[in-house]
Short mmCIF file of C-alpha atoms in Angstrom, two decimals:
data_model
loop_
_atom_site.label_atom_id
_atom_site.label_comp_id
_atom_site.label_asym_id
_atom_site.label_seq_id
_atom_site.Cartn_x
_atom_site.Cartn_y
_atom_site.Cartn_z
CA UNK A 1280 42.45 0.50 10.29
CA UNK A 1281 39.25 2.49 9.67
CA UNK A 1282 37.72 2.01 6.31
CA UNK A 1283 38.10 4.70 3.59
CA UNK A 1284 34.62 6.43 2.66
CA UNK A 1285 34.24 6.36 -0.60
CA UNK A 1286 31.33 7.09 -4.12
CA UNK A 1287 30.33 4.11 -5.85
CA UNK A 1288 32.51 5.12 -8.83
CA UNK A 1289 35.44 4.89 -7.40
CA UNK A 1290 35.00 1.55 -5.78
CA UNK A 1291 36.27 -1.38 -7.61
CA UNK A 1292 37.42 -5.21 -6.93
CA UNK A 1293 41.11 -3.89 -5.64
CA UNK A 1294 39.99 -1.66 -3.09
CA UNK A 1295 39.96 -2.72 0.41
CA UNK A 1296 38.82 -1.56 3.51
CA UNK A 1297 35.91 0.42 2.23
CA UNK A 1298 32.42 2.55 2.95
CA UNK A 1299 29.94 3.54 1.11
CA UNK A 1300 26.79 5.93 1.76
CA UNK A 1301 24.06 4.67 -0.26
CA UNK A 1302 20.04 4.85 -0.78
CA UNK A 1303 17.97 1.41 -1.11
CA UNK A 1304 15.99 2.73 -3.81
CA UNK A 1305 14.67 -0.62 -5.62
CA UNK A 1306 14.12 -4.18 -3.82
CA UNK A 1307 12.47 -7.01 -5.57
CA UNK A 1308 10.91 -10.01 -3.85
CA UNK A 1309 13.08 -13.01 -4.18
CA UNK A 1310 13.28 -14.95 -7.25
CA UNK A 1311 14.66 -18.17 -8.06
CA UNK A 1312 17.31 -18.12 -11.23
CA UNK A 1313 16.91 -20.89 -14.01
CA UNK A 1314 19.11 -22.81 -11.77
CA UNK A 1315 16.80 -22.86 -8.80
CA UNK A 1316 18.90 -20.47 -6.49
CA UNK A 1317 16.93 -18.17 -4.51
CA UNK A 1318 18.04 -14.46 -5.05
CA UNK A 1319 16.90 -11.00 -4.30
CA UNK A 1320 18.12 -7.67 -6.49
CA UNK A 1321 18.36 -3.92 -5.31
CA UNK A 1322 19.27 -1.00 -6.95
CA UNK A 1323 21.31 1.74 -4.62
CA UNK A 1324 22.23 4.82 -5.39
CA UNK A 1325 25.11 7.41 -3.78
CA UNK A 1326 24.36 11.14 -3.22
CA UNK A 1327 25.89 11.67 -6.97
CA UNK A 1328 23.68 9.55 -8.58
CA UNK A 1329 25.85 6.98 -9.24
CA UNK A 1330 23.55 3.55 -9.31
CA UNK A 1331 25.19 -0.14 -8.81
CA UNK A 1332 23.28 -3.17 -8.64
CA UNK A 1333 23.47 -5.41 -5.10
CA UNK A 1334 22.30 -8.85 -4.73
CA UNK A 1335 21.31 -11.26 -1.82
CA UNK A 1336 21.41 -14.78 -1.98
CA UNK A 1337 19.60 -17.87 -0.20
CA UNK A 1338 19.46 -17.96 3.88
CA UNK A 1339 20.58 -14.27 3.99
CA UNK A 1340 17.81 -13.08 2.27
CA UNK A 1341 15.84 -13.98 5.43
CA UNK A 1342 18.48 -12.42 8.30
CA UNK A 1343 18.69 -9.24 6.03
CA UNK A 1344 14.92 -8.99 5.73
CA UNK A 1345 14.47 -6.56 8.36
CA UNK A 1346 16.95 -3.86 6.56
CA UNK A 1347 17.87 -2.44 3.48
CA UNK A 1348 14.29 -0.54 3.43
CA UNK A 1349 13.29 0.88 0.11
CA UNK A 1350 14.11 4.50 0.53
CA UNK A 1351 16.39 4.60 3.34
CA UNK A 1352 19.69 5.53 3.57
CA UNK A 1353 23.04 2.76 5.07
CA UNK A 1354 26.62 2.62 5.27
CA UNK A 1355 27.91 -0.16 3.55
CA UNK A 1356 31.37 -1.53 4.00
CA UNK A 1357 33.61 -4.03 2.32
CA UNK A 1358 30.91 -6.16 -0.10
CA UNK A 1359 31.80 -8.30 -1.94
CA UNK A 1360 32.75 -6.95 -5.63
CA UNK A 1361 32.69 -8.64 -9.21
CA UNK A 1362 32.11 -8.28 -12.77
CA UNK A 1363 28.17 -8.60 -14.36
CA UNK A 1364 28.49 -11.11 -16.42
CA UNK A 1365 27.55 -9.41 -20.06
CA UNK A 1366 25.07 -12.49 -21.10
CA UNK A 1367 23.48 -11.02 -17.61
CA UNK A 1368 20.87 -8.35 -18.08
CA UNK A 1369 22.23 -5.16 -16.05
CA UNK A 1370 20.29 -3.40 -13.99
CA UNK A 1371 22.14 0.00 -13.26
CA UNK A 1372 24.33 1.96 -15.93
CA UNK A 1373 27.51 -0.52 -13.94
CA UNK A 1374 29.54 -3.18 -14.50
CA UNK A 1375 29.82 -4.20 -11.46
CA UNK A 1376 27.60 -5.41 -9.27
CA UNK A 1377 28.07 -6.07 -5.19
CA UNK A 1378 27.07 -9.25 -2.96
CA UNK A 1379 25.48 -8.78 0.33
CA UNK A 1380 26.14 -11.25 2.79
CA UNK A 1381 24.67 -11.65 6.13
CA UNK A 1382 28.29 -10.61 7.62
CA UNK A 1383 28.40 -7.67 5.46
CA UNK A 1384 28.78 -4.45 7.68
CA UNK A 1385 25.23 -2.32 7.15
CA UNK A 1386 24.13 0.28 9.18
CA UNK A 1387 21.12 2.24 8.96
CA UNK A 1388 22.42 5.91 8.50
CA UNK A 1389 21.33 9.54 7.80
CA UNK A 1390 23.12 10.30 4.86
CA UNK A 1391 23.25 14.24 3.45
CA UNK A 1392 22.22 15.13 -0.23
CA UNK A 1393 20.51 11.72 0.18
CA UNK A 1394 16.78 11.90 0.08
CA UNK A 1395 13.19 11.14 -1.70
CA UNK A 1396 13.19 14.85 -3.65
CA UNK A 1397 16.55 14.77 -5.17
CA UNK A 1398 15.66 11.53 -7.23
CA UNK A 1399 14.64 11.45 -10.71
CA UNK A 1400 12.12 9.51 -12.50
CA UNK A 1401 11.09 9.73 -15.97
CA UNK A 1402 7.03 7.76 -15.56
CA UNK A 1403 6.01 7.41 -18.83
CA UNK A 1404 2.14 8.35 -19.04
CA UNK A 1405 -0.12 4.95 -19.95
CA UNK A 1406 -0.95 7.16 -23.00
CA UNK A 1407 1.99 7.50 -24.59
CA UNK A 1408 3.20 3.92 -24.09
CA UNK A 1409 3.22 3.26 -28.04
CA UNK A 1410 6.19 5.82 -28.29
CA UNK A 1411 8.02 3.00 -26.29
CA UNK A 1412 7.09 -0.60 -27.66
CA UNK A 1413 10.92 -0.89 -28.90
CA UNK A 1414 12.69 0.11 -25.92
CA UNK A 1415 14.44 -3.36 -24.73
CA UNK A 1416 15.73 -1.92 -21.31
CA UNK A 1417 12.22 -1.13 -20.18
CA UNK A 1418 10.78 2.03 -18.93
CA UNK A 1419 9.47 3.31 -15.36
CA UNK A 1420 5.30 3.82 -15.27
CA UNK A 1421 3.41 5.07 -11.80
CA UNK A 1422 0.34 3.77 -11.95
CA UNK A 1423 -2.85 3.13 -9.68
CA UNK A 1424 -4.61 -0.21 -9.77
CA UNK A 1425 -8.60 -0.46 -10.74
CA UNK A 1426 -8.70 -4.75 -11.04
CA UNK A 1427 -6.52 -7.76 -10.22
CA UNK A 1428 -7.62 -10.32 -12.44
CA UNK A 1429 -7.28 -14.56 -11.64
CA UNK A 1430 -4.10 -16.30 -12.32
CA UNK A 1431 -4.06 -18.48 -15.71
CA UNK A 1432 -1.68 -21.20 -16.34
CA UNK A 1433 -0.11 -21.15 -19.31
CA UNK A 1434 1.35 -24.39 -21.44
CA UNK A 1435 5.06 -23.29 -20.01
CA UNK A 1436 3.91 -20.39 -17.16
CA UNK A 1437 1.83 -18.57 -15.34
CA UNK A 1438 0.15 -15.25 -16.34
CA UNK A 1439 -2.24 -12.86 -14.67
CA UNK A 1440 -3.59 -9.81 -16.12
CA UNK A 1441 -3.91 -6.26 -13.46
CA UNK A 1442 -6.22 -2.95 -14.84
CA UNK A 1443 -4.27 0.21 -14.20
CA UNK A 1444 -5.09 3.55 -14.89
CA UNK A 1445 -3.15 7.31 -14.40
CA UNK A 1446 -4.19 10.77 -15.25
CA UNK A 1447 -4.63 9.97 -18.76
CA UNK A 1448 -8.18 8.35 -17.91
CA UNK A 1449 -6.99 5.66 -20.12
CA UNK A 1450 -7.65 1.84 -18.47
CA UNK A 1451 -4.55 -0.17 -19.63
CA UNK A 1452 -3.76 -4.01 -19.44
CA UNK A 1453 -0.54 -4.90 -16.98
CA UNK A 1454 0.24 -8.47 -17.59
CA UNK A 1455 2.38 -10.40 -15.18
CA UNK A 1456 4.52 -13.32 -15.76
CA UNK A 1457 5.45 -16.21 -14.34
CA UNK A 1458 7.04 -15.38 -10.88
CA UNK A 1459 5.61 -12.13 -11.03
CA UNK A 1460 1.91 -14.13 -10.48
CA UNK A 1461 3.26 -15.24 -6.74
CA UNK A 1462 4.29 -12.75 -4.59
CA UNK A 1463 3.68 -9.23 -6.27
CA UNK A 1464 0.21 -10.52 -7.82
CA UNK A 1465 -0.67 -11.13 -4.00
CA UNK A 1466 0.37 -8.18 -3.26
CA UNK A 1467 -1.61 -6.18 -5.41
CA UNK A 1468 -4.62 -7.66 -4.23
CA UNK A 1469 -3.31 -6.85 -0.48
CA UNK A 1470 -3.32 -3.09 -0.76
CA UNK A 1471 -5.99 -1.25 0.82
CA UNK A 1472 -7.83 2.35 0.20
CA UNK A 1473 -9.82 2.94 -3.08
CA UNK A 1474 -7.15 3.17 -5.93
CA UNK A 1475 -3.77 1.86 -4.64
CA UNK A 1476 -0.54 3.22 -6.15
CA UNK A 1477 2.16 1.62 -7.41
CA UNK A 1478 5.64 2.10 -9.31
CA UNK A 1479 6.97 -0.26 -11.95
CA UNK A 1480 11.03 0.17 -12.97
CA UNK A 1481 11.76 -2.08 -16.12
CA UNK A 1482 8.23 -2.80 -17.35
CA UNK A 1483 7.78 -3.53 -21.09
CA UNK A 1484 5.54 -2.25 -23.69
CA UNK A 1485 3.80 -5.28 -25.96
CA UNK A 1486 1.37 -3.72 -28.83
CA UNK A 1487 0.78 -7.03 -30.72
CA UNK A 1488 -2.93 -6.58 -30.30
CA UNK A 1489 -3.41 -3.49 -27.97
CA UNK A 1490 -0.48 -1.68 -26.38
CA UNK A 1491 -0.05 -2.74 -22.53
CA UNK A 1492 2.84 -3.60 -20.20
CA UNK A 1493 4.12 -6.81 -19.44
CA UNK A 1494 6.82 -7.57 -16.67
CA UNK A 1495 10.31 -8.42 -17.84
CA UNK A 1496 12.78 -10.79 -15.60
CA UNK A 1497 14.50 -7.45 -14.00
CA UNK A 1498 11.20 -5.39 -13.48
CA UNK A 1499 10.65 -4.05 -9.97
CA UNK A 1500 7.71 -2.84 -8.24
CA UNK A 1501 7.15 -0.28 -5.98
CA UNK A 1502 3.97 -0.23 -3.78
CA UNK A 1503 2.76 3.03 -2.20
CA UNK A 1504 5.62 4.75 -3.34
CA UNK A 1505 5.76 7.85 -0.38
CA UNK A 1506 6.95 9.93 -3.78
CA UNK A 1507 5.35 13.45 -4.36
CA UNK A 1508 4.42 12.17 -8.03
CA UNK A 1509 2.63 9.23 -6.49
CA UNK A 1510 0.73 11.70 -4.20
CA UNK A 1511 -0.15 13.58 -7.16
CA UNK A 1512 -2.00 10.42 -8.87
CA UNK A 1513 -3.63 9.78 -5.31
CA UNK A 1514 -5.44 13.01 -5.11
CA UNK A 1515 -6.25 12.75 -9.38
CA UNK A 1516 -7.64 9.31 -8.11
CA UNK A 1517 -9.71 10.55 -5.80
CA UNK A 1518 -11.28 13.70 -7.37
CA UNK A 1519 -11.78 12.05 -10.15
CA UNK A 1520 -13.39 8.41 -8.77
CA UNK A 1521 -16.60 8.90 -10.31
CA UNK A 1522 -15.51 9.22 -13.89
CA UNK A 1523 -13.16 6.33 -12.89
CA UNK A 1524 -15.98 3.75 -12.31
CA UNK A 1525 -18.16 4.71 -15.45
CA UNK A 1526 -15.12 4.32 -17.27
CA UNK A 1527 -15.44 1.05 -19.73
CA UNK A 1528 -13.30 -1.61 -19.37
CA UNK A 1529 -15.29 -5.11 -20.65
CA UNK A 1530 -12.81 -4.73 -23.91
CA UNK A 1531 -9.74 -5.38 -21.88
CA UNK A 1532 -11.48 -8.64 -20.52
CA UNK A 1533 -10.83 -8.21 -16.85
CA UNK A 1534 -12.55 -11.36 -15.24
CA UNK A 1535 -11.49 -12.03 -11.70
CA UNK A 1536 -11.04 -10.19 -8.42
CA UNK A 1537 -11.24 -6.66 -8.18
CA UNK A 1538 -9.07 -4.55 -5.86
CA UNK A 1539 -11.00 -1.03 -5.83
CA UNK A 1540 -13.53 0.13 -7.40
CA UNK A 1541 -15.16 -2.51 -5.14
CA UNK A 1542 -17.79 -4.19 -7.20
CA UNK A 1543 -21.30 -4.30 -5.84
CA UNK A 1544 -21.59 -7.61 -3.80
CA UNK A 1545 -24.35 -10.43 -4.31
CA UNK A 1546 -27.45 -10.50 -3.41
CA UNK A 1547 -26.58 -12.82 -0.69
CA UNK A 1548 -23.69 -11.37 0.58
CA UNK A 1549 -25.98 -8.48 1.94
CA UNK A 1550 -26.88 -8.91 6.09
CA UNK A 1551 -28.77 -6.81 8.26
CA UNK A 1552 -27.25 -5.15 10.91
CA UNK A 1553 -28.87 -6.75 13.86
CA UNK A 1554 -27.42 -9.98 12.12
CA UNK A 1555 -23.63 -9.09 12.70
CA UNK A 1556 -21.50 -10.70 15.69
CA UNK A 1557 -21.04 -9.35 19.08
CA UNK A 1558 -17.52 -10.95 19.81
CA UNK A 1559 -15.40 -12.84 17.30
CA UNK A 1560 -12.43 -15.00 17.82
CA UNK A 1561 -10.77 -14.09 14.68
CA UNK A 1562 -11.37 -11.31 12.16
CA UNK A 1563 -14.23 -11.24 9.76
CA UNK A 1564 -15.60 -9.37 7.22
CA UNK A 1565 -19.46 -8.50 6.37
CA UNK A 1566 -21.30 -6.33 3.90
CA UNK A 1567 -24.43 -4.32 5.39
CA UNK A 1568 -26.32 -1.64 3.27
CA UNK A 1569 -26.72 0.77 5.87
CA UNK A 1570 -26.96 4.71 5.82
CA UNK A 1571 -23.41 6.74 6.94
CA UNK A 1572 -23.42 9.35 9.03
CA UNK A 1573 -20.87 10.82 11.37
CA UNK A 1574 -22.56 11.76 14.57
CA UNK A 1575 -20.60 12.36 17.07
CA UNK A 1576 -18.88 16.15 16.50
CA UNK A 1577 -16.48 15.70 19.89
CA UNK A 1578 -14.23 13.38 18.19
CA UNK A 1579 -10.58 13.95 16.63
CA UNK A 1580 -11.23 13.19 13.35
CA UNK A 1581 -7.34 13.26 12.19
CA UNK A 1582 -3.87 12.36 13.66
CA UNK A 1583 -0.53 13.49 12.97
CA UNK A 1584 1.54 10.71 11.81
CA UNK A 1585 5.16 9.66 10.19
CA UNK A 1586 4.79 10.12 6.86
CA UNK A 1587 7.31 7.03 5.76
CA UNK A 1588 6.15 4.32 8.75
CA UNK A 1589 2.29 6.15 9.50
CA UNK A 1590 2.68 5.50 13.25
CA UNK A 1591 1.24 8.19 15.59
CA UNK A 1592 2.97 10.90 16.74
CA UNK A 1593 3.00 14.10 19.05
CA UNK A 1594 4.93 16.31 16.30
CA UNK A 1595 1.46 18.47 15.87
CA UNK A 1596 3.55 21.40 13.63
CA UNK A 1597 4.89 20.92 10.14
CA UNK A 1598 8.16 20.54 11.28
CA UNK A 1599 10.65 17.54 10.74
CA UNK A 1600 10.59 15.06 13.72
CA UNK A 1601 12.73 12.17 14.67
CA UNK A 1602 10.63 8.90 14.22
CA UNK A 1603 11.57 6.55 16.71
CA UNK A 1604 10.09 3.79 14.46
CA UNK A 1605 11.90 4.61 11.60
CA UNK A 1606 14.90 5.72 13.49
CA UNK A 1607 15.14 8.99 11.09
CA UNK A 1608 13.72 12.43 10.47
CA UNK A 1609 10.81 12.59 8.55
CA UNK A 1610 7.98 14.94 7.85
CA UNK A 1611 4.00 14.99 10.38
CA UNK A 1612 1.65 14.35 7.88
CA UNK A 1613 -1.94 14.13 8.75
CA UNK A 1614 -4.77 11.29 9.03
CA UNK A 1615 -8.46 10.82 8.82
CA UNK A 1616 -9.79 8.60 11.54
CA UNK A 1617 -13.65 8.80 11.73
CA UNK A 1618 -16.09 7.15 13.89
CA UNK A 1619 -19.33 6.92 11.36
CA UNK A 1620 -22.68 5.92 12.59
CA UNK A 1621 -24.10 3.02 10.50
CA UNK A 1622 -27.80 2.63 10.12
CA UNK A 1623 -30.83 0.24 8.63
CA UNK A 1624 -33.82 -0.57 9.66
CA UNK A 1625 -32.96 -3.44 12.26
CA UNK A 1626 -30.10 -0.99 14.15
CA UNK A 1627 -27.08 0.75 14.09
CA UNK A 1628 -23.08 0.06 15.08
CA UNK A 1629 -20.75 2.81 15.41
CA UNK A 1630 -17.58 1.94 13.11
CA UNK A 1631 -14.13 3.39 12.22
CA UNK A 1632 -13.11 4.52 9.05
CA UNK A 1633 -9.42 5.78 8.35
CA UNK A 1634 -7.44 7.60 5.78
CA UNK A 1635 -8.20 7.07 1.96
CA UNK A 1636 -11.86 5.27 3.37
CA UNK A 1637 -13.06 8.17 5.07
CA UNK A 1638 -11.30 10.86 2.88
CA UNK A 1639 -12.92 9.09 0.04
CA UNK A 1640 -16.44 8.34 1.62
CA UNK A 1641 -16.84 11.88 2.71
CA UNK A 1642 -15.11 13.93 0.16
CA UNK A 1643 -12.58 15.99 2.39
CA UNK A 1644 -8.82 15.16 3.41
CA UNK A 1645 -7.09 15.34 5.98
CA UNK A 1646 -5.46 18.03 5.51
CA UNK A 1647 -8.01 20.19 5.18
CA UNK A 1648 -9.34 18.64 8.35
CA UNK A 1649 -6.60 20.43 9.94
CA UNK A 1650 -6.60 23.63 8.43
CA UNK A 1651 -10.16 23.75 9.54
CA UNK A 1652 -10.10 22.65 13.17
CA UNK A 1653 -9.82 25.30 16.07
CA UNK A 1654 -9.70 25.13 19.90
CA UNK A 1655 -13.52 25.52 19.41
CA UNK A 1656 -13.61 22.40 17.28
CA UNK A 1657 -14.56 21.91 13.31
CA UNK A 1658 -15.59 24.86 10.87
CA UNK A 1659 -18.81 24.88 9.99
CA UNK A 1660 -18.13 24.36 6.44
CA UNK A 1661 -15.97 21.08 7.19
CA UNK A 1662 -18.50 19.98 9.76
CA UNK A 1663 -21.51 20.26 6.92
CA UNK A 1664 -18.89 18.06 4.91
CA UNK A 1665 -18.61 15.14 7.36
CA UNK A 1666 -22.43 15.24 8.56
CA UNK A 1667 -24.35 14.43 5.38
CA UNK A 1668 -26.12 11.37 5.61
CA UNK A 1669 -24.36 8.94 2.70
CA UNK A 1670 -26.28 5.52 1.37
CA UNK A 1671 -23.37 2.95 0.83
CA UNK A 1672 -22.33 -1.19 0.48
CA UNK A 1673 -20.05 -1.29 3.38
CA UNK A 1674 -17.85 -3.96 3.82
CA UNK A 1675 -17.14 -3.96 7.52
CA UNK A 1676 -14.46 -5.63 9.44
CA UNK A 1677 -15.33 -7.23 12.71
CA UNK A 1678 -12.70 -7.98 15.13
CA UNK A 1679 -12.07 -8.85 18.89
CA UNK A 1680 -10.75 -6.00 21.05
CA UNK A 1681 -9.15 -5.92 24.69
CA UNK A 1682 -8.22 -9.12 27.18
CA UNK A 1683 -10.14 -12.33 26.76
CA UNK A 1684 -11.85 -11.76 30.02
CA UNK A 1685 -13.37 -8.58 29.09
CA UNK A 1686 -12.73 -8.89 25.18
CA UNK A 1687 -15.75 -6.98 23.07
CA UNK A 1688 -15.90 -6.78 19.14
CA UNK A 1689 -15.00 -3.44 16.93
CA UNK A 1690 -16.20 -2.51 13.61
CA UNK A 1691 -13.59 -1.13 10.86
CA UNK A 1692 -15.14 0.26 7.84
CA UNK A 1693 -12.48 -1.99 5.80
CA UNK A 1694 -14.72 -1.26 2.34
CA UNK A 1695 -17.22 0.45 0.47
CA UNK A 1696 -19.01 1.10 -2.91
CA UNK A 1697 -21.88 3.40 -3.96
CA UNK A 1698 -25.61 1.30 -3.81
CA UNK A 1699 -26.71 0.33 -7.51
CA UNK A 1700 -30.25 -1.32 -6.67
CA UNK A 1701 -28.86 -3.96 -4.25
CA UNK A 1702 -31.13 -6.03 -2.25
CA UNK A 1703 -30.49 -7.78 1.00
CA UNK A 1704 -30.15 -11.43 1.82
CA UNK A 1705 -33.77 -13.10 1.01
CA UNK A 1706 -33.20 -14.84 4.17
CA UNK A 1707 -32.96 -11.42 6.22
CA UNK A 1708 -36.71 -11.00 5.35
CA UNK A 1709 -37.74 -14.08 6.49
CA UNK A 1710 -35.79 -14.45 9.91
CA UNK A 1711 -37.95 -13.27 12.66
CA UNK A 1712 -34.83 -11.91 14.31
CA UNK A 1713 -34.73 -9.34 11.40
CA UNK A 1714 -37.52 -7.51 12.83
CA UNK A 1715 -35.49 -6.76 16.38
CA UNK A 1716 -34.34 -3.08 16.67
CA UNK A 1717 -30.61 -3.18 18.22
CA UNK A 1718 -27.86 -0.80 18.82
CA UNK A 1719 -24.89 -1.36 19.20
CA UNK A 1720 -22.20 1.89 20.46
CA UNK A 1721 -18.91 -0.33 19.67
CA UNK A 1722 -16.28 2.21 20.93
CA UNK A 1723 -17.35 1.19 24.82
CA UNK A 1724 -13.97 1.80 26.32
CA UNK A 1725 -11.70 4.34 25.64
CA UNK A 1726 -8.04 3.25 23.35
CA UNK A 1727 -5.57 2.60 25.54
CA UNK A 1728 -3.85 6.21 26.90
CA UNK A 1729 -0.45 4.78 25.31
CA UNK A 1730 -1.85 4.19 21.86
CA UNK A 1731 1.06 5.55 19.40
CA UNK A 1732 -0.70 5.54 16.12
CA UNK A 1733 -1.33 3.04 13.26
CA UNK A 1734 1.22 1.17 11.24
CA UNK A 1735 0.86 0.69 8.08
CA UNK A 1736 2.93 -2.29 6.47
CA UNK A 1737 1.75 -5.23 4.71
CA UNK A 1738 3.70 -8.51 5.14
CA UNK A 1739 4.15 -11.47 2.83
CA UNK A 1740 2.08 -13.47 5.90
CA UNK A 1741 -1.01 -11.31 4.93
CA UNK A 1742 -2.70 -8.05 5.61
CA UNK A 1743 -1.38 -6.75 8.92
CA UNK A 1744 -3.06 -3.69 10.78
CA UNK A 1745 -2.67 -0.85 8.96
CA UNK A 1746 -3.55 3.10 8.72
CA UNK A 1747 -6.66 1.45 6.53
CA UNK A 1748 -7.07 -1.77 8.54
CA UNK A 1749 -6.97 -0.28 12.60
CA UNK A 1750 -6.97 -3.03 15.06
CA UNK A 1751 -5.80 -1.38 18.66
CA UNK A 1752 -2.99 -2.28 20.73
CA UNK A 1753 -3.67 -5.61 23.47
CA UNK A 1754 -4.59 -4.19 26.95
CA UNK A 1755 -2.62 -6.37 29.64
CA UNK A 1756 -5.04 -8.40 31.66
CA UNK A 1757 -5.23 -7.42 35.70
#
């Protein structure tokens, strides 16, 4: 018998032989309950905006990694239904909560009145967090990250304080908890591009001695939400990144490892460019002081891309498209991808910069990349933008390209702050070799004719290759 489609409000634990259309739009990372069981919460929601709680448990966390995306849309049938315990903190306006299993029925579905734009948030600016110190069910914040600070342990737990700021120019202390210092602490200090933003559901407000958030046991984060508020603070972040990094934040005691503003490296960190590697087994990173320059005018220095999964793609209008990554139709958005000229006095490499790096860097989007590129190539006024020469701390990432045979080694500009009176390595001066000339044109063979774009995802494993972190596809050896 075919199951009965149904809302969420009208499903309880007598029905039978049910489906339900329904939006992933919260998924923690797993957590262990006081009794050591492994667990891992979602929120969905139904085109009426009816929420319910689901949980996974133990091995099927892992076989159900791979779906049940944060704001994607699945059929659901016939989970398993009970009662939220009320000494049990409850996440949606329900009670009842359902149980996925890995032999629950889920399929991946385009669901109508279902989307990003028809949900509601109500972000509480970090400004007016003192309005809500009393509020015991938590309250949603967007925010973008300045610092991660170290881990501290705690006579009973673990804490670890994060800087976060918004449009209120107002630097405010996140502190997470216990759990909270594992797997969302590391990923904090995974995200790329200058001022990553994130989302926090169920964060609470602590003014004991100055008014910041802490995490509670059901908060949920968010990271690069693809929300049109979130975009919003992006831009404001970048415009604005210069008032950002004069802004003062030694009262709020932020001692450990920062994610963006990058601060200015030692004086030892600092190598010359004819000091760098010419093939590498693995990836590694260096920082140069050299002068940035974008020479080469022939170049396409954006690509259309899914705007959810940020893989390539040939949709070049402003159309919807089908992704066949994401298996769904989303909107082209564009991407920066420059090849910048790096300079000093003992040579130059030529290295790639994508996205919020080169937007950032340069001072132009995308998107007006577009709108100012003909069939006779750039504007003048966007090419005047990208051909300045710019005096930076790079932080470059070197990696190993094509088949080991023939294998050479790429530059990605994977970081970058403005030059505050930094000198290089001592031992530069002294090495004879610092006084050879080289250059070095990295790009030597074209990418491959079927490279399909850049993905940009970030696994619990570590950083992966994303639209900030470009490492091209393997070519197949002959």
């Amino acid at each position: 018998m075919a199951s009965k489609r149904m809302m969420i409000k009208d499903i309880d634990e007598t029905v039978r032989g049910w489906t339900a259309e329904v939006m992933v739009i919260e998924k923690g990372y797993p957590k262990l309950t006081k009794k050591n069981t492994l667990y891992q919460r979602l929120v969905l929601i139904d085109s009426e905006g009816t929420k319910i709680q689901a949980t996974i448990f133990g091995p099927d966390i892992d076989i159900l990694e791979h779906t049940l995306k944060v704001y994607h849309t699945y059929s659901i049938r016939n989970a398993q239904i009970s009662r939220t315990p009320d000494d049990c903190y409850h996440v949606a306006n329900n009670a009842l909560q359902w149980k996925l299993l890995s032999r629950t029925p889920v399929e991946e579905i385009t669901v109508e009145g279902l989307s990003i734009r028809a949900l509601k948030y109500n972000f509480v600016p970090l400004a007016e967090l003192h309005n809500h110190q009393n509020n015991k069910n938590g309250i949603e914040v967007l925010f973008a990250i300045m610092h991660v600070g170290p881990k501290r342990k705690t006579p009973r737990t673990f804490v670890q304080n994060v800087t976060v700021i918004d449009q209120s120019m107002k630097p405010t202390t996140l502190t997470l908890w216990d759990q909270f210092t594992h797997l969302e602490a590391k990923r904090m200090t995974e995200l790329t591009g200058p001022y990553p933003v994130v989302m926090g559901s169920r964060l609470k407000v602590n003014a004991s001695y100055e008014t910041k958030l802490e995490t509670k046991g059901s908060t949920i984060f968010n990271f690069d939400p693809p929300l049109p508020e979130a975009n919003v603070l992006r831009t404001w972040c970048l415009t604005h990144s210069a008032e950002i990094q004069n802004l003062d934040i030694g009262h709020l005691n932020q001692i450990g490892t920062p994610v963006t503003p990058i601060e200015s490296p030692f004086k030892r960190e600092i190598i010359k460019i004819n000091r760098l590697p010419t093939i590498v087994a693995e990836p590694e990173y260096y920082w140069i002081q050299p002068v940035c320059k974008v020479t080469d005018l022939n170049q396409n220095f954006f690509y259309m891309s899914c705007s959810k999964c940020n893989h390539g793609t040939d949709a070049t209008d402003d159309t919807e498209f089908w992704c066949n990554f994401c298996d769904e139709k989303v909107e082209p958005t564009p991407r920066c991808r420059f090849n910048v000229m790096l300079s000093d006095s003992t040579g130059d490499i030529t290295a790639t910069a994508f996205t919020k790096v080169a937007e950032t860097m340069f001072g132009i989007t995308a998107l007006y990349l577009k709108e100012n590129t003909t069939e006779d190539g750039l504007s003048m006024a966007a090419m005047e933008a990208i051909t300045k020469e710019l005096k930076y701390v790079v932080r470059v990432k070197a990696y190993k390209y094509g088949p080991e045979e023939k294998s050479h080694c790429l530059f990605n500009i994977h970081q970058f702050d403005e030059v505050k009176n930094i000198q290089e390595n001592d031992a530069d001066e002294t090495d004879s070799s610092s006084n050879k000339k080289v250059c070095r044109q990295l790009f030597i063979e074209e990418p491959p004719s079927n490279f399909s774009g850049i993905k940009g995802e970030t696994t619990m494993a570590g950083l992966q290759p994303g639209a900030d972190d470009f490492v091209p596809p393997k070519q197949k050896s002959n």
